[in-house]
Coordinates of C-alpha atoms in Angstrom, one line a residue:
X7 CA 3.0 -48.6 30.5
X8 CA 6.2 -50.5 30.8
X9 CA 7.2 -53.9 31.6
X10 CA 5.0 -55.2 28.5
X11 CA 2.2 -54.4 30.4
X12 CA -0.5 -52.9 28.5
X13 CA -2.1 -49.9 28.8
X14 CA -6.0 -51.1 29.4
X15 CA -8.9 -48.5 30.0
X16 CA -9.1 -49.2 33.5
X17 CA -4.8 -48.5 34.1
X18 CA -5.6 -45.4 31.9
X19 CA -8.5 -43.9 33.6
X20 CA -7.0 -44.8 36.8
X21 CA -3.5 -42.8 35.7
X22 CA -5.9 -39.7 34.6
X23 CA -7.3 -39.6 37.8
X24 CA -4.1 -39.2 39.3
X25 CA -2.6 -37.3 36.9
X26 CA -6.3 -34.5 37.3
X27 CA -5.4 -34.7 41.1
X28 CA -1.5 -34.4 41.2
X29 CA -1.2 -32.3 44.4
X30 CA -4.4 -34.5 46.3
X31 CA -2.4 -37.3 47.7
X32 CA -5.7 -39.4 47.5
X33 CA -6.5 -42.7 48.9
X34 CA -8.1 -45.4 47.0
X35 CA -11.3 -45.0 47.6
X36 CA -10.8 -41.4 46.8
X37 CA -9.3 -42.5 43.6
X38 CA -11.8 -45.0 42.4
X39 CA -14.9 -42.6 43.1
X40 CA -13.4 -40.3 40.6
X41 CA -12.7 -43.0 38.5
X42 CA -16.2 -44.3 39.2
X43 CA -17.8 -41.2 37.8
X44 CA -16.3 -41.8 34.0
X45 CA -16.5 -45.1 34.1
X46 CA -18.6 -46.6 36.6
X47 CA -18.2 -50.7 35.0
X48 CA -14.7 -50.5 36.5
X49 CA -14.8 -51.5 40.7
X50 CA -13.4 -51.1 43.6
X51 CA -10.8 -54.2 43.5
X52 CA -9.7 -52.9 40.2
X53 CA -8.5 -50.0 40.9
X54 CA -6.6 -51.3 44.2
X55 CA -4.9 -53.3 41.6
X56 CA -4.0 -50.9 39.5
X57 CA -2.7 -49.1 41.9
X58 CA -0.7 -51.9 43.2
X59 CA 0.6 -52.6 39.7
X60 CA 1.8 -48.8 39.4
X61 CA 3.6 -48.9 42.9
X62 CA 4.9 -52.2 41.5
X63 CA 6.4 -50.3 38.5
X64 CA 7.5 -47.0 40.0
X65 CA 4.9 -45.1 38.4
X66 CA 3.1 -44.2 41.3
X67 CA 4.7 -43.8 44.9
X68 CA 2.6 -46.1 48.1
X69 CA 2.3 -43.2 51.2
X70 CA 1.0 -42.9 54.5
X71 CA 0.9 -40.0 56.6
X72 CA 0.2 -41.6 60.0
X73 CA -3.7 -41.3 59.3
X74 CA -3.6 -45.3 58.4
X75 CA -4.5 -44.5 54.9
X76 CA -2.7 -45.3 52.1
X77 CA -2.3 -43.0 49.4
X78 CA -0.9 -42.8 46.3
X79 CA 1.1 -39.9 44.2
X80 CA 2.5 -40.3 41.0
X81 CA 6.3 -40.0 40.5
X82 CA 7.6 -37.1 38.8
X83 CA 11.0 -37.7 36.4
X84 CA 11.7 -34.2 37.0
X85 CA 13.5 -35.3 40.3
X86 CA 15.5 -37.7 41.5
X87 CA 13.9 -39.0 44.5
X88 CA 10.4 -38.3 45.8
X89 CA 9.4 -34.7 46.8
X90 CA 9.1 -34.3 50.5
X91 CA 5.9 -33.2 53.0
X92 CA 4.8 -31.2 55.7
X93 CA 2.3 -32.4 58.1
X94 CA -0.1 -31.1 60.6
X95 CA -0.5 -33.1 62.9
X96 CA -4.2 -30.8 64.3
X97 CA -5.8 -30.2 60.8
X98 CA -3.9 -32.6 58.7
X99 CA -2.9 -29.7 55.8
X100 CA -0.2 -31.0 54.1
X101 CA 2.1 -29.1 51.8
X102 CA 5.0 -30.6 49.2
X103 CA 8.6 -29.6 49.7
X104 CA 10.3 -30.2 45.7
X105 CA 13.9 -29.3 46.7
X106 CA 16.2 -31.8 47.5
X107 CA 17.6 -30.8 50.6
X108 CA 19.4 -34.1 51.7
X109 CA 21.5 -34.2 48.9
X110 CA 24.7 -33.9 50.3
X111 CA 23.4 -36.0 53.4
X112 CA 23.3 -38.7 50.3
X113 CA 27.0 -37.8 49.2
X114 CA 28.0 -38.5 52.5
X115 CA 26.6 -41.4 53.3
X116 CA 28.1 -43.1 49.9
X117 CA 31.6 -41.4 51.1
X118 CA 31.4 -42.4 54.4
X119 CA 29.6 -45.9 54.7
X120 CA 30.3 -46.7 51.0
X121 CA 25.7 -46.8 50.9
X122 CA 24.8 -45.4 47.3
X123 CA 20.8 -44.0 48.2
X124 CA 18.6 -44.9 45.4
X125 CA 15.7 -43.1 47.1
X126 CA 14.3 -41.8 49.9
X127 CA 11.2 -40.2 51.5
X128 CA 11.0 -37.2 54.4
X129 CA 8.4 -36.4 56.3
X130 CA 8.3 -33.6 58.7
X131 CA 4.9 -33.6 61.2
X132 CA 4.1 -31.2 63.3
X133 CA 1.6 -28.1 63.3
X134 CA 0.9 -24.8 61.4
X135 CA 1.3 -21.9 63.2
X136 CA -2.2 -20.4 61.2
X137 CA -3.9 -23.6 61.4
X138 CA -6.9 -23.1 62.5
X139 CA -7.5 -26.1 65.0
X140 CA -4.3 -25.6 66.5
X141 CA -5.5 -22.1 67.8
X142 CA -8.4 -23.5 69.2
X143 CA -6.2 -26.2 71.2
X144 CA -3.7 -23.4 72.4
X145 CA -6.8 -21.4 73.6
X146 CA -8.3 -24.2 75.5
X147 CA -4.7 -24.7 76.9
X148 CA -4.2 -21.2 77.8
X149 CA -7.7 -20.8 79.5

């Protein structure tokens, strides 16, 4: 951990959870039944506080994806800013985009309007063309 703060089971098994889950993008009550199954002396309320405390120290990253549910992902040091998503709007599938395609968008903006970006986060919703919901909708429509 950083900050001074220390590395306590209930951090760690919290961290493992996310770390075992990487590409999940749970919630917290996602995260704390995992959690739960290990080490089922830790609750609810601690693991919300965890989580808060890693948000609170960049560790993990605080998202929602229009569903009204938090979730969490945990930062990767292997980029600069977040990794980006695509979301279906019908199923709600969600993939991860790793390139960095608003790079020189960034450049610009610190050229332009002197703004230096420390982060950012992108979001693109919409619906699969293979999603399997969606072709039940368009059939419905087309009927």
């Amino acid at each position: 951990m950083s900050n001074n703060y220390k590395l306590t089971v209930q951090r760690e098994a919290t961290v493992r959870v996310l770390l075992e889950n990487e590409a999940n993008h749970m919630s917290a009550e996602e995260i704390f039944l995992r959690v739960k199954q290990k080490h089922p002396e830790i609750g609810l309320a601690t693991v919300y506080r965890t989580l808060e405390l890693l948000t609170d120290l960049h560790i993990v990253e605080k998202m929602n994806f229009g569903d009204r549910v938090a979730r969490f992902d945990l930062r990767n040091d292997d980029h600069e800013h977040m990794h980006h998503h695509l979301i279906c709007s019908v199923c709600g599938k969600m993939k991860e985009i790793k390139e960095d395609w608003l790079l020189e968008l960034e450049k610009r903006l610190e050229r332009e309007y002197g703004f230096l970006v420390k982060d950012h986060r992108l979001e693109f919703t919409g619906t699969y063309l293979t999603c399997p919901k969606n072709c039940k909708r368009v059939n419905k429509a087309a009927s």
